[in-house]
mmCIF file with all atom_site columns, C-alpha atoms in Angstrom:
data_model
loop_
_atom_site.group_PDB
_atom_site.id
_atom_site.type_symbol
_atom_site.label_atom_id
_atom_site.label_alt_id
_atom_site.label_comp_id
_atom_site.label_asym_id
_atom_site.label_entity_id
_atom_site.label_seq_id
_atom_site.pdbx_PDB_ins_code
_atom_site.Cartn_x
_atom_site.Cartn_y
_atom_site.Cartn_z
_atom_site.occupancy
_atom_site.B_iso_or_equiv
_atom_site.pdbx_formal_charge
_atom_site.auth_seq_id
_atom_site.auth_comp_id
_atom_site.auth_asym_id
_atom_site.auth_atom_id
_atom_site.pdbx_PDB_model_num
ATOM 1   C CA . MET W 1 1   ? 42.335 -92.084  22.008 1.00 0.00 ? 1   MET W CA 1
ATOM 2   C CA . GLY W 1 2   ? 42.108 -92.884  25.765 1.00 0.00 ? 2   GLY W CA 1
ATOM 3   C CA . ASP W 1 3   ? 44.806 -95.406  27.697 1.00 0.00 ? 3   ASP W CA 1
ATOM 4   C CA . VAL W 1 4   ? 44.373 -98.812  26.216 1.00 0.00 ? 4   VAL W CA 1
ATOM 5   C CA . PRO W 1 5   ? 44.842 -101.211 29.067 1.00 0.00 ? 5   PRO W CA 1
ATOM 6   C CA . SER W 1 6   ? 47.869 -103.878 29.080 1.00 0.00 ? 6   SER W CA 1
ATOM 7   C CA . ARG W 1 7   ? 45.560 -106.281 29.792 1.00 0.00 ? 7   ARG W CA 1
ATOM 8   C CA . LEU W 1 8   ? 41.716 -107.222 29.061 1.00 0.00 ? 8   LEU W CA 1
ATOM 9   C CA . SER W 1 9   ? 39.651 -110.119 30.067 1.00 0.00 ? 9   SER W CA 1
ATOM 10  C CA . ALA W 1 10  ? 38.169 -112.042 26.813 1.00 0.00 ? 10  ALA W CA 1
ATOM 11  C CA . GLY W 1 11  ? 34.389 -110.306 27.346 1.00 0.00 ? 11  GLY W CA 1
ATOM 12  C CA . ASP W 1 12  ? 35.965 -106.805 27.252 1.00 0.00 ? 12  ASP W CA 1
ATOM 13  C CA . SER W 1 13  ? 38.716 -107.524 24.366 1.00 0.00 ? 13  SER W CA 1
ATOM 14  C CA . LEU W 1 14  ? 35.415 -108.817 22.599 1.00 0.00 ? 14  LEU W CA 1
ATOM 15  C CA . ALA W 1 15  ? 33.314 -106.165 23.003 1.00 0.00 ? 15  ALA W CA 1
ATOM 16  C CA . TRP W 1 16  ? 36.139 -103.715 21.783 1.00 0.00 ? 16  TRP W CA 1
ATOM 17  C CA . TRP W 1 17  ? 36.429 -105.801 18.529 1.00 0.00 ? 17  TRP W CA 1
ATOM 18  C CA . ARG W 1 18  ? 32.836 -105.639 17.976 1.00 0.00 ? 18  ARG W CA 1
ATOM 19  C CA . ALA W 1 19  ? 32.440 -101.773 18.682 1.00 0.00 ? 19  ALA W CA 1
ATOM 20  C CA . LEU W 1 20  ? 35.477 -101.687 16.225 1.00 0.00 ? 20  LEU W CA 1
ATOM 21  C CA . MET W 1 21  ? 33.626 -103.734 13.923 1.00 0.00 ? 21  MET W CA 1
ATOM 22  C CA . GLU W 1 22  ? 30.361 -102.086 14.501 1.00 0.00 ? 22  GLU W CA 1
ATOM 23  C CA . ASN W 1 23  ? 32.094 -98.552  13.958 1.00 0.00 ? 23  ASN W CA 1
ATOM 24  C CA . VAL W 1 24  ? 33.399 -99.783  10.340 1.00 0.00 ? 24  VAL W CA 1
ATOM 25  C CA . ALA W 1 25  ? 29.653 -100.676 9.274  1.00 0.00 ? 25  ALA W CA 1
ATOM 26  C CA . GLY W 1 26  ? 28.378 -97.282  10.369 1.00 0.00 ? 26  GLY W CA 1
ATOM 27  C CA . LEU W 1 27  ? 30.991 -95.179  9.117  1.00 0.00 ? 27  LEU W CA 1
ATOM 28  C CA . LEU W 1 28  ? 30.533 -97.353  5.370  1.00 0.00 ? 28  LEU W CA 1
ATOM 29  C CA . GLU W 1 29  ? 26.665 -96.744  5.738  1.00 0.00 ? 29  GLU W CA 1
ATOM 30  C CA . ASP W 1 30  ? 27.253 -92.947  6.265  1.00 0.00 ? 30  ASP W CA 1
ATOM 31  C CA . ALA W 1 31  ? 29.547 -92.976  3.314  1.00 0.00 ? 31  ALA W CA 1
ATOM 32  C CA . ALA W 1 32  ? 27.475 -94.566  1.026  1.00 0.00 ? 32  ALA W CA 1
ATOM 33  C CA . SER W 1 33  ? 24.461 -92.181  2.330  1.00 0.00 ? 33  SER W CA 1
ATOM 34  C CA . LEU W 1 34  ? 27.169 -89.217  0.806  1.00 0.00 ? 34  LEU W CA 1
ATOM 35  C CA . LEU W 1 35  ? 27.702 -90.817  -2.289 1.00 0.00 ? 35  LEU W CA 1
ATOM 36  C CA . ASP W 1 36  ? 23.950 -91.022  -2.724 1.00 0.00 ? 36  ASP W CA 1
ATOM 37  C CA . ARG W 1 37  ? 23.786 -87.209  -2.246 1.00 0.00 ? 37  ARG W CA 1
ATOM 38  C CA . GLY W 1 38  ? 26.681 -86.548  -4.687 1.00 0.00 ? 38  GLY W CA 1
ATOM 39  C CA . SER W 1 39  ? 29.307 -86.042  -2.126 1.00 0.00 ? 39  SER W CA 1
ATOM 40  C CA . ALA W 1 40  ? 32.051 -88.941  -3.125 1.00 0.00 ? 40  ALA W CA 1
ATOM 41  C CA . GLY W 1 41  ? 35.024 -86.750  -1.590 1.00 0.00 ? 41  GLY W CA 1
ATOM 42  C CA . ARG W 1 42  ? 33.562 -86.516  1.637  1.00 0.00 ? 42  ARG W CA 1
ATOM 43  C CA . ALA W 1 43  ? 32.242 -90.099  1.564  1.00 0.00 ? 43  ALA W CA 1
ATOM 44  C CA . LEU W 1 44  ? 35.991 -91.457  0.465  1.00 0.00 ? 44  LEU W CA 1
ATOM 45  C CA . SER W 1 45  ? 36.948 -89.624  3.450  1.00 0.00 ? 45  SER W CA 1
ATOM 46  C CA . LEU W 1 46  ? 34.459 -92.034  5.707  1.00 0.00 ? 46  LEU W CA 1
ATOM 47  C CA . VAL W 1 47  ? 35.701 -95.132  3.690  1.00 0.00 ? 47  VAL W CA 1
ATOM 48  C CA . VAL W 1 48  ? 38.978 -94.446  4.612  1.00 0.00 ? 48  VAL W CA 1
ATOM 49  C CA . LEU W 1 49  ? 38.236 -94.217  8.481  1.00 0.00 ? 49  LEU W CA 1
ATOM 50  C CA . ALA W 1 50  ? 36.727 -96.958  8.443  1.00 0.00 ? 50  ALA W CA 1
ATOM 51  C CA . SER W 1 51  ? 39.497 -98.873  6.814  1.00 0.00 ? 51  SER W CA 1
ATOM 52  C CA . GLU W 1 52  ? 41.455 -97.439  10.036 1.00 0.00 ? 52  GLU W CA 1
ATOM 53  C CA . GLU W 1 53  ? 39.150 -98.664  12.398 1.00 0.00 ? 53  GLU W CA 1
ATOM 54  C CA . LEU W 1 54  ? 39.112 -102.246 10.359 1.00 0.00 ? 54  LEU W CA 1
ATOM 55  C CA . GLY W 1 55  ? 42.805 -102.308 10.626 1.00 0.00 ? 55  GLY W CA 1
ATOM 56  C CA . LYS W 1 56  ? 42.582 -101.808 14.379 1.00 0.00 ? 56  LYS W CA 1
ATOM 57  C CA . ALA W 1 57  ? 39.954 -104.598 14.448 1.00 0.00 ? 57  ALA W CA 1
ATOM 58  C CA . VAL W 1 58  ? 42.565 -107.282 12.999 1.00 0.00 ? 58  VAL W CA 1
ATOM 59  C CA . TRP W 1 59  ? 44.933 -106.191 15.430 1.00 0.00 ? 59  TRP W CA 1
ATOM 60  C CA . VAL W 1 60  ? 42.799 -106.516 18.267 1.00 0.00 ? 60  VAL W CA 1
ATOM 61  C CA . TYR W 1 61  ? 41.505 -110.014 16.340 1.00 0.00 ? 61  TYR W CA 1
ATOM 62  C CA . ARG W 1 62  ? 44.907 -111.070 16.323 1.00 0.00 ? 62  ARG W CA 1
ATOM 63  C CA . ALA W 1 63  ? 45.981 -110.666 20.168 1.00 0.00 ? 63  ALA W CA 1
ATOM 64  C CA . ALA W 1 64  ? 42.395 -112.119 21.266 1.00 0.00 ? 64  ALA W CA 1
ATOM 65  C CA . HIS W 1 65  ? 41.129 -114.947 19.873 1.00 0.00 ? 65  HIS W CA 1
ATOM 66  C CA . GLU W 1 66  ? 42.939 -117.376 21.252 1.00 0.00 ? 66  GLU W CA 1
ATOM 67  C CA . ALA W 1 67  ? 41.378 -115.768 24.935 1.00 0.00 ? 67  ALA W CA 1
ATOM 68  C CA . TRP W 1 68  ? 37.869 -116.114 23.306 1.00 0.00 ? 68  TRP W CA 1
ATOM 69  C CA . ASP W 1 69  ? 38.758 -119.701 22.511 1.00 0.00 ? 69  ASP W CA 1
ATOM 70  C CA . GLY W 1 70  ? 39.644 -120.200 25.924 1.00 0.00 ? 70  GLY W CA 1
ATOM 71  C CA . VAL W 1 71  ? 43.139 -121.205 25.180 1.00 0.00 ? 71  VAL W CA 1
ATOM 72  C CA . ALA W 1 72  ? 44.500 -117.747 26.996 1.00 0.00 ? 72  ALA W CA 1
ATOM 73  C CA . ASP W 1 73  ? 43.056 -116.661 30.442 1.00 0.00 ? 73  ASP W CA 1
ATOM 74  C CA . PHE W 1 74  ? 43.511 -112.951 29.478 1.00 0.00 ? 74  PHE W CA 1
ATOM 75  C CA . VAL W 1 75  ? 44.621 -110.166 26.649 1.00 0.00 ? 75  VAL W CA 1
ATOM 76  C CA . ARG W 1 76  ? 47.671 -108.773 26.605 1.00 0.00 ? 76  ARG W CA 1
ATOM 77  C CA . VAL W 1 77  ? 47.602 -105.509 24.889 1.00 0.00 ? 77  VAL W CA 1
ATOM 78  C CA . PRO W 1 78  ? 50.610 -104.890 22.680 1.00 0.00 ? 78  PRO W CA 1
ATOM 79  C CA . VAL W 1 79  ? 53.081 -102.292 24.349 1.00 0.00 ? 79  VAL W CA 1
ATOM 80  C CA . ASP W 1 80  ? 53.200 -100.230 20.968 1.00 0.00 ? 80  ASP W CA 1
ATOM 81  C CA . PHE W 1 81  ? 49.074 -100.595 20.624 1.00 0.00 ? 81  PHE W CA 1
ATOM 82  C CA . GLU W 1 82  ? 48.351 -97.365  21.050 1.00 0.00 ? 82  GLU W CA 1
ATOM 83  C CA . LYS W 1 83  ? 50.970 -95.585  19.613 1.00 0.00 ? 83  LYS W CA 1
ATOM 84  C CA . LEU W 1 84  ? 50.527 -97.159  16.356 1.00 0.00 ? 84  LEU W CA 1
ATOM 85  C CA . ALA W 1 85  ? 46.645 -96.710  16.469 1.00 0.00 ? 85  ALA W CA 1
ATOM 86  C CA . ARG W 1 86  ? 47.219 -92.790  17.007 1.00 0.00 ? 86  ARG W CA 1
ATOM 87  C CA . LYS W 1 87  ? 48.713 -92.891  13.584 1.00 0.00 ? 87  LYS W CA 1
ATOM 88  C CA . HIS W 1 88  ? 47.035 -93.164  10.290 1.00 0.00 ? 88  HIS W CA 1
ATOM 89  C CA . PRO W 1 89  ? 49.054 -95.182  7.906  1.00 0.00 ? 89  PRO W CA 1
ATOM 90  C CA . PRO W 1 90  ? 50.280 -98.392  10.439 1.00 0.00 ? 90  PRO W CA 1
ATOM 91  C CA . LYS W 1 91  ? 46.286 -99.130  10.744 1.00 0.00 ? 91  LYS W CA 1
ATOM 92  C CA . LEU W 1 92  ? 45.749 -98.509  6.792  1.00 0.00 ? 92  LEU W CA 1
ATOM 93  C CA . LYS W 1 93  ? 48.625 -100.809 6.338  1.00 0.00 ? 93  LYS W CA 1
ATOM 94  C CA . THR W 1 94  ? 47.033 -103.201 8.341  1.00 0.00 ? 94  THR W CA 1
ATOM 95  C CA . SER W 1 95  ? 43.906 -102.875 6.637  1.00 0.00 ? 95  SER W CA 1
ATOM 96  C CA . GLU W 1 96  ? 45.537 -102.960 3.112  1.00 0.00 ? 96  GLU W CA 1
ATOM 97  C CA . ARG W 1 97  ? 47.370 -106.045 3.924  1.00 0.00 ? 97  ARG W CA 1
ATOM 98  C CA . TYR W 1 98  ? 44.150 -108.089 5.436  1.00 0.00 ? 98  TYR W CA 1
ATOM 99  C CA . ARG W 1 99  ? 42.150 -106.806 2.095  1.00 0.00 ? 99  ARG W CA 1
ATOM 100 C CA . SER W 1 100 ? 44.656 -108.383 -0.336 1.00 0.00 ? 100 SER W CA 1
ATOM 101 C CA . TRP W 1 101 ? 44.069 -111.594 0.956  1.00 0.00 ? 101 TRP W CA 1
ATOM 102 C CA . LEU W 1 102 ? 40.724 -111.467 -0.995 1.00 0.00 ? 102 LEU W CA 1
ATOM 103 C CA . LYS W 1 103 ? 42.794 -111.474 -4.006 1.00 0.00 ? 103 LYS W CA 1
ATOM 104 C CA . LYS W 1 104 ? 44.051 -114.954 -2.968 1.00 0.00 ? 104 LYS W CA 1
ATOM 105 C CA . ASP W 1 105 ? 43.184 -118.284 -4.244 1.00 0.00 ? 105 ASP W CA 1
ATOM 106 C CA . PHE W 1 106 ? 40.827 -119.888 -1.529 1.00 0.00 ? 106 PHE W CA 1
ATOM 107 C CA . THR W 1 107 ? 42.468 -123.362 -0.757 1.00 0.00 ? 107 THR W CA 1
ATOM 108 C CA . GLY W 1 108 ? 40.325 -123.750 2.346  1.00 0.00 ? 108 GLY W CA 1
ATOM 109 C CA . GLU W 1 109 ? 42.423 -122.448 5.070  1.00 0.00 ? 109 GLU W CA 1
ATOM 110 C CA . TRP W 1 110 ? 43.012 -118.585 5.773  1.00 0.00 ? 110 TRP W CA 1
ATOM 111 C CA . PRO W 1 111 ? 46.304 -117.039 3.719  1.00 0.00 ? 111 PRO W CA 1
ATOM 112 C CA . ALA W 1 112 ? 49.789 -117.085 5.791  1.00 0.00 ? 112 ALA W CA 1
ATOM 113 C CA . ARG W 1 113 ? 49.794 -113.723 7.690  1.00 0.00 ? 113 ARG W CA 1
ATOM 114 C CA . ASP W 1 114 ? 54.264 -113.327 6.431  1.00 0.00 ? 114 ASP W CA 1
ATOM 115 C CA . ASP W 1 115 ? 53.370 -113.929 2.575  1.00 0.00 ? 115 ASP W CA 1
ATOM 116 C CA . ASP W 1 116 ? 53.556 -110.652 1.594  1.00 0.00 ? 116 ASP W CA 1
ATOM 117 C CA . GLY W 1 117 ? 57.558 -109.499 1.985  1.00 0.00 ? 117 GLY W CA 1
ATOM 118 C CA . ASP W 1 118 ? 58.378 -106.218 3.721  1.00 0.00 ? 118 ASP W CA 1
ATOM 119 C CA . GLY W 1 119 ? 54.776 -104.398 3.084  1.00 0.00 ? 119 GLY W CA 1
ATOM 120 C CA . THR W 1 120 ? 56.523 -101.968 1.226  1.00 0.00 ? 120 THR W CA 1
ATOM 121 C CA . GLU W 1 121 ? 53.776 -101.853 -1.319 1.00 0.00 ? 121 GLU W CA 1
ATOM 122 C CA . PHE W 1 122 ? 50.657 -101.763 1.603  1.00 0.00 ? 122 PHE W CA 1
ATOM 123 C CA . SER W 1 123 ? 52.803 -98.429  3.102  1.00 0.00 ? 123 SER W CA 1
ATOM 124 C CA . ALA W 1 124 ? 52.578 -96.853  0.048  1.00 0.00 ? 124 ALA W CA 1
ATOM 125 C CA . ILE W 1 125 ? 48.749 -97.195  -0.743 1.00 0.00 ? 125 ILE W CA 1
ATOM 126 C CA . ALA W 1 126 ? 48.432 -96.128  3.025  1.00 0.00 ? 126 ALA W CA 1
ATOM 127 C CA . ASP W 1 127 ? 50.040 -93.319  2.650  1.00 0.00 ? 127 ASP W CA 1
ATOM 128 C CA . GLU W 1 128 ? 48.323 -92.294  -0.605 1.00 0.00 ? 128 GLU W CA 1
ATOM 129 C CA . LEU W 1 129 ? 44.929 -93.473  0.854  1.00 0.00 ? 129 LEU W CA 1
ATOM 130 C CA . ASN W 1 130 ? 45.675 -91.024  4.075  1.00 0.00 ? 130 ASN W CA 1
ATOM 131 C CA . ASP W 1 131 ? 46.426 -88.218  1.977  1.00 0.00 ? 131 ASP W CA 1
ATOM 132 C CA . LEU W 1 132 ? 42.969 -89.135  0.154  1.00 0.00 ? 132 LEU W CA 1
ATOM 133 C CA . LYS W 1 133 ? 41.264 -89.089  3.168  1.00 0.00 ? 133 LYS W CA 1
ATOM 134 C CA . GLN W 1 134 ? 42.670 -85.374  4.150  1.00 0.00 ? 134 GLN W CA 1
ATOM 135 C CA . ALA W 1 135 ? 41.777 -84.021  0.428  1.00 0.00 ? 135 ALA W CA 1
ATOM 136 C CA . GLY W 1 136 ? 37.482 -85.674  1.175  1.00 0.00 ? 136 GLY W CA 1
ATOM 137 C CA . PHE W 1 137 ? 37.401 -82.947  3.970  1.00 0.00 ? 137 PHE W CA 1
ATOM 138 C CA . TYR W 1 138 ? 39.064 -79.723  3.242  1.00 0.00 ? 138 TYR W CA 1
ATOM 139 C CA . VAL W 1 139 ? 40.090 -77.387  0.791  1.00 0.00 ? 139 VAL W CA 1
ATOM 140 C CA . ASP W 1 140 ? 43.913 -77.013  -0.051 1.00 0.00 ? 140 ASP W CA 1
ATOM 141 C CA . TRP W 1 141 ? 47.006 -76.246  -1.944 1.00 0.00 ? 141 TRP W CA 1
ATOM 142 C CA . LYS W 1 142 ? 49.163 -79.079  -3.420 1.00 0.00 ? 142 LYS W CA 1
ATOM 143 C CA . ALA W 1 143 ? 52.416 -78.914  -6.026 1.00 0.00 ? 143 ALA W CA 1
ATOM 144 C CA . GLY W 1 144 ? 50.529 -75.669  -6.856 1.00 0.00 ? 144 GLY W CA 1
ATOM 145 C CA . VAL W 1 145 ? 47.115 -77.251  -7.616 1.00 0.00 ? 145 VAL W CA 1
ATOM 146 C CA . LEU W 1 146 ? 43.574 -75.919  -5.738 1.00 0.00 ? 146 LEU W CA 1
ATOM 147 C CA . ARG W 1 147 ? 42.129 -79.351  -4.216 1.00 0.00 ? 147 ARG W CA 1
ATOM 148 C CA . GLN W 1 148 ? 38.676 -79.496  -2.632 1.00 0.00 ? 148 GLN W CA 1
ATOM 149 C CA . PRO W 1 149 ? 36.221 -82.328  -2.085 1.00 0.00 ? 149 PRO W CA 1
ATOM 150 C CA . SER W 1 150 ? 34.390 -81.987  -4.980 1.00 0.00 ? 150 SER W CA 1
ATOM 151 C CA . ASN W 1 151 ? 37.021 -82.744  -7.403 1.00 0.00 ? 151 ASN W CA 1
ATOM 152 C CA . VAL W 1 152 ? 39.045 -85.415  -5.068 1.00 0.00 ? 152 VAL W CA 1
ATOM 153 C CA . ALA W 1 153 ? 37.554 -88.340  -6.645 1.00 0.00 ? 153 ALA W CA 1
ATOM 154 C CA . ALA W 1 154 ? 34.891 -90.168  -8.904 1.00 0.00 ? 154 ALA W CA 1
ATOM 155 C CA . HIS W 1 155 ? 31.761 -91.696  -7.760 1.00 0.00 ? 155 HIS W CA 1
ATOM 156 C CA . ALA W 1 156 ? 31.879 -95.081  -9.195 1.00 0.00 ? 156 ALA W CA 1
ATOM 157 C CA . ALA W 1 157 ? 35.682 -95.390  -7.926 1.00 0.00 ? 157 ALA W CA 1
ATOM 158 C CA . VAL W 1 158 ? 34.351 -94.223  -4.512 1.00 0.00 ? 158 VAL W CA 1
ATOM 159 C CA . GLN W 1 159 ? 31.820 -96.901  -4.494 1.00 0.00 ? 159 GLN W CA 1
ATOM 160 C CA . ASP W 1 160 ? 34.457 -99.571  -5.461 1.00 0.00 ? 160 ASP W CA 1
ATOM 161 C CA . GLU W 1 161 ? 36.478 -98.722  -2.820 1.00 0.00 ? 161 GLU W CA 1
ATOM 162 C CA . LEU W 1 162 ? 33.668 -98.910  -0.351 1.00 0.00 ? 162 LEU W CA 1
ATOM 163 C CA . ARG W 1 163 ? 33.125 -101.965 -1.393 1.00 0.00 ? 163 ARG W CA 1
ATOM 164 C CA . ALA W 1 164 ? 36.543 -103.541 -1.139 1.00 0.00 ? 164 ALA W CA 1
ATOM 165 C CA . VAL W 1 165 ? 36.493 -102.422 2.651  1.00 0.00 ? 165 VAL W CA 1
ATOM 166 C CA . ALA W 1 166 ? 33.135 -103.603 3.498  1.00 0.00 ? 166 ALA W CA 1
ATOM 167 C CA . GLN W 1 167 ? 34.163 -107.140 1.927  1.00 0.00 ? 167 GLN W CA 1
ATOM 168 C CA . ALA W 1 168 ? 37.388 -107.295 3.826  1.00 0.00 ? 168 ALA W CA 1
ATOM 169 C CA . ALA W 1 169 ? 35.207 -106.326 7.086  1.00 0.00 ? 169 ALA W CA 1
ATOM 170 C CA . HIS W 1 170 ? 32.866 -109.240 6.054  1.00 0.00 ? 170 HIS W CA 1
ATOM 171 C CA . LEU W 1 171 ? 35.520 -111.613 5.592  1.00 0.00 ? 171 LEU W CA 1
ATOM 172 C CA . LEU W 1 172 ? 37.427 -110.638 9.388  1.00 0.00 ? 172 LEU W CA 1
ATOM 173 C CA . TYR W 1 173 ? 33.462 -110.947 10.639 1.00 0.00 ? 173 TYR W CA 1
ATOM 174 C CA . PHE W 1 174 ? 33.424 -114.654 8.957  1.00 0.00 ? 174 PHE W CA 1
ATOM 175 C CA . GLU W 1 175 ? 37.215 -115.880 10.156 1.00 0.00 ? 175 GLU W CA 1
ATOM 176 C CA . ASP W 1 176 ? 35.634 -115.008 13.485 1.00 0.00 ? 176 ASP W CA 1
ATOM 177 C CA . TRP W 1 177 ? 32.021 -116.782 13.133 1.00 0.00 ? 177 TRP W CA 1
ATOM 178 C CA . SER W 1 178 ? 34.290 -119.822 11.418 1.00 0.00 ? 178 SER W CA 1
ATOM 179 C CA . ARG W 1 179 ? 36.781 -119.973 14.613 1.00 0.00 ? 179 ARG W CA 1
ATOM 180 C CA . ALA W 1 180 ? 34.071 -120.172 16.906 1.00 0.00 ? 180 ALA W CA 1
ATOM 181 C CA . VAL W 1 181 ? 31.786 -122.910 14.903 1.00 0.00 ? 181 VAL W CA 1
ATOM 182 C CA . ILE W 1 182 ? 35.080 -124.892 14.618 1.00 0.00 ? 182 ILE W CA 1
ATOM 183 C CA . LYS W 1 183 ? 36.352 -124.394 18.286 1.00 0.00 ? 183 LYS W CA 1
ATOM 184 C CA . PHE W 1 184 ? 32.712 -125.038 19.656 1.00 0.00 ? 184 PHE W CA 1
ATOM 185 C CA . ASP W 1 185 ? 31.459 -127.523 17.223 1.00 0.00 ? 185 ASP W CA 1
ATOM 186 C CA . GLN W 1 186 ? 28.095 -125.476 17.320 1.00 0.00 ? 186 GLN W CA 1
ATOM 187 C CA . TYR W 1 187 ? 26.384 -123.482 14.278 1.00 0.00 ? 187 TYR W CA 1
ATOM 188 C CA . ARG W 1 188 ? 26.059 -119.961 15.106 1.00 0.00 ? 188 ARG W CA 1
ATOM 189 C CA . PRO W 1 189 ? 23.554 -118.160 12.809 1.00 0.00 ? 189 PRO W CA 1
ATOM 190 C CA . GLY W 1 190 ? 24.932 -114.430 11.773 1.00 0.00 ? 190 GLY W CA 1
ATOM 191 C CA . ASP W 1 191 ? 23.763 -111.124 13.270 1.00 0.00 ? 191 ASP W CA 1
ATOM 192 C CA . GLN W 1 192 ? 22.461 -107.933 12.567 1.00 0.00 ? 192 GLN W CA 1
ATOM 193 C CA . LEU W 1 193 ? 26.249 -106.806 12.020 1.00 0.00 ? 193 LEU W CA 1
ATOM 194 C CA . SER W 1 194 ? 26.529 -109.888 9.572  1.00 0.00 ? 194 SER W CA 1
ATOM 195 C CA . LEU W 1 195 ? 23.899 -108.865 7.376  1.00 0.00 ? 195 LEU W CA 1
ATOM 196 C CA . ARG W 1 196 ? 24.614 -104.685 7.736  1.00 0.00 ? 196 ARG W CA 1
ATOM 197 C CA . LEU W 1 197 ? 28.211 -105.634 6.399  1.00 0.00 ? 197 LEU W CA 1
ATOM 198 C CA . GLY W 1 198 ? 26.693 -108.321 3.869  1.00 0.00 ? 198 GLY W CA 1
ATOM 199 C CA . LEU W 1 199 ? 24.441 -105.373 2.620  1.00 0.00 ? 199 LEU W CA 1
ATOM 200 C CA . LEU W 1 200 ? 27.662 -102.898 2.119  1.00 0.00 ? 200 LEU W CA 1
ATOM 201 C CA . ALA W 1 201 ? 29.689 -105.980 0.420  1.00 0.00 ? 201 ALA W CA 1
ATOM 202 C CA . HIS W 1 202 ? 27.662 -107.786 -2.094 1.00 0.00 ? 202 HIS W CA 1
ATOM 203 C CA . PRO W 1 203 ? 24.700 -105.056 -2.444 1.00 0.00 ? 203 PRO W CA 1
ATOM 204 C CA . GLU W 1 204 ? 23.951 -107.002 -6.140 1.00 0.00 ? 204 GLU W CA 1
ATOM 205 C CA . LEU W 1 205 ? 22.603 -109.810 -3.780 1.00 0.00 ? 205 LEU W CA 1
ATOM 206 C CA . HIS W 1 206 ? 20.364 -107.309 -1.663 1.00 0.00 ? 206 HIS W CA 1
ATOM 207 C CA . GLU W 1 207 ? 18.773 -105.604 -5.283 1.00 0.00 ? 207 GLU W CA 1
ATOM 208 C CA . PRO W 1 208 ? 14.933 -105.143 -4.446 1.00 0.00 ? 208 PRO W CA 1
ATOM 209 C CA . GLY W 1 209 ? 12.915 -108.275 -5.433 1.00 0.00 ? 209 GLY W CA 1
ATOM 210 C CA . ASP W 1 210 ? 16.040 -110.787 -4.870 1.00 0.00 ? 210 ASP W CA 1
ATOM 211 C CA . ALA W 1 211 ? 14.839 -114.019 -3.648 1.00 0.00 ? 211 ALA W CA 1
ATOM 212 C CA . SER W 1 212 ? 17.246 -113.445 -1.088 1.00 0.00 ? 212 SER W CA 1
ATOM 213 C CA . THR W 1 213 ? 15.316 -110.803 0.321  1.00 0.00 ? 213 THR W CA 1
ATOM 214 C CA . SER W 1 214 ? 11.747 -112.106 0.295  1.00 0.00 ? 214 SER W CA 1
#
């Protein structure tokens, strides 16, 4: 990573967030292509990388959305952002925490940010995902067993993980879309990024012959 400025304009921070979200979509699309070729291990590694980028996108969104609304004059980037962003588990923990909200009952309001205790559960999941990411890229020994990308994960499991990350990314996109509509009381149609994330998150809605694709 390069040096992250301590302060950003609303426009620069929005461009940063959009770039992260575009990268999430691109990594998931590449992972889907690898899955189609039967390379589940490498596909899983890309899915985990996408989850890391999603974690960063969540951080940027939380820091910047008030500036996008005009409430703040600039975005103050947290002092520990770059330090945390250089480490894999913190990004994955944030992504996993955000994904967990998809499992909660929708009440018409976004779930509270502090309703998951000390986050120990998410830390354990993040560590496991980071280990699987490495396993999907490298041939290595672990606990006396030779591990290689071809035997890291089953196709169906990777497909489920890909879809779950895409659904969380689509939720974050929709959270921003809702913020803009509510704040400015103006309907804003979805864009290409929304379509790409939607295709990855809900492929069953876009099957050939589906009325929504015609």
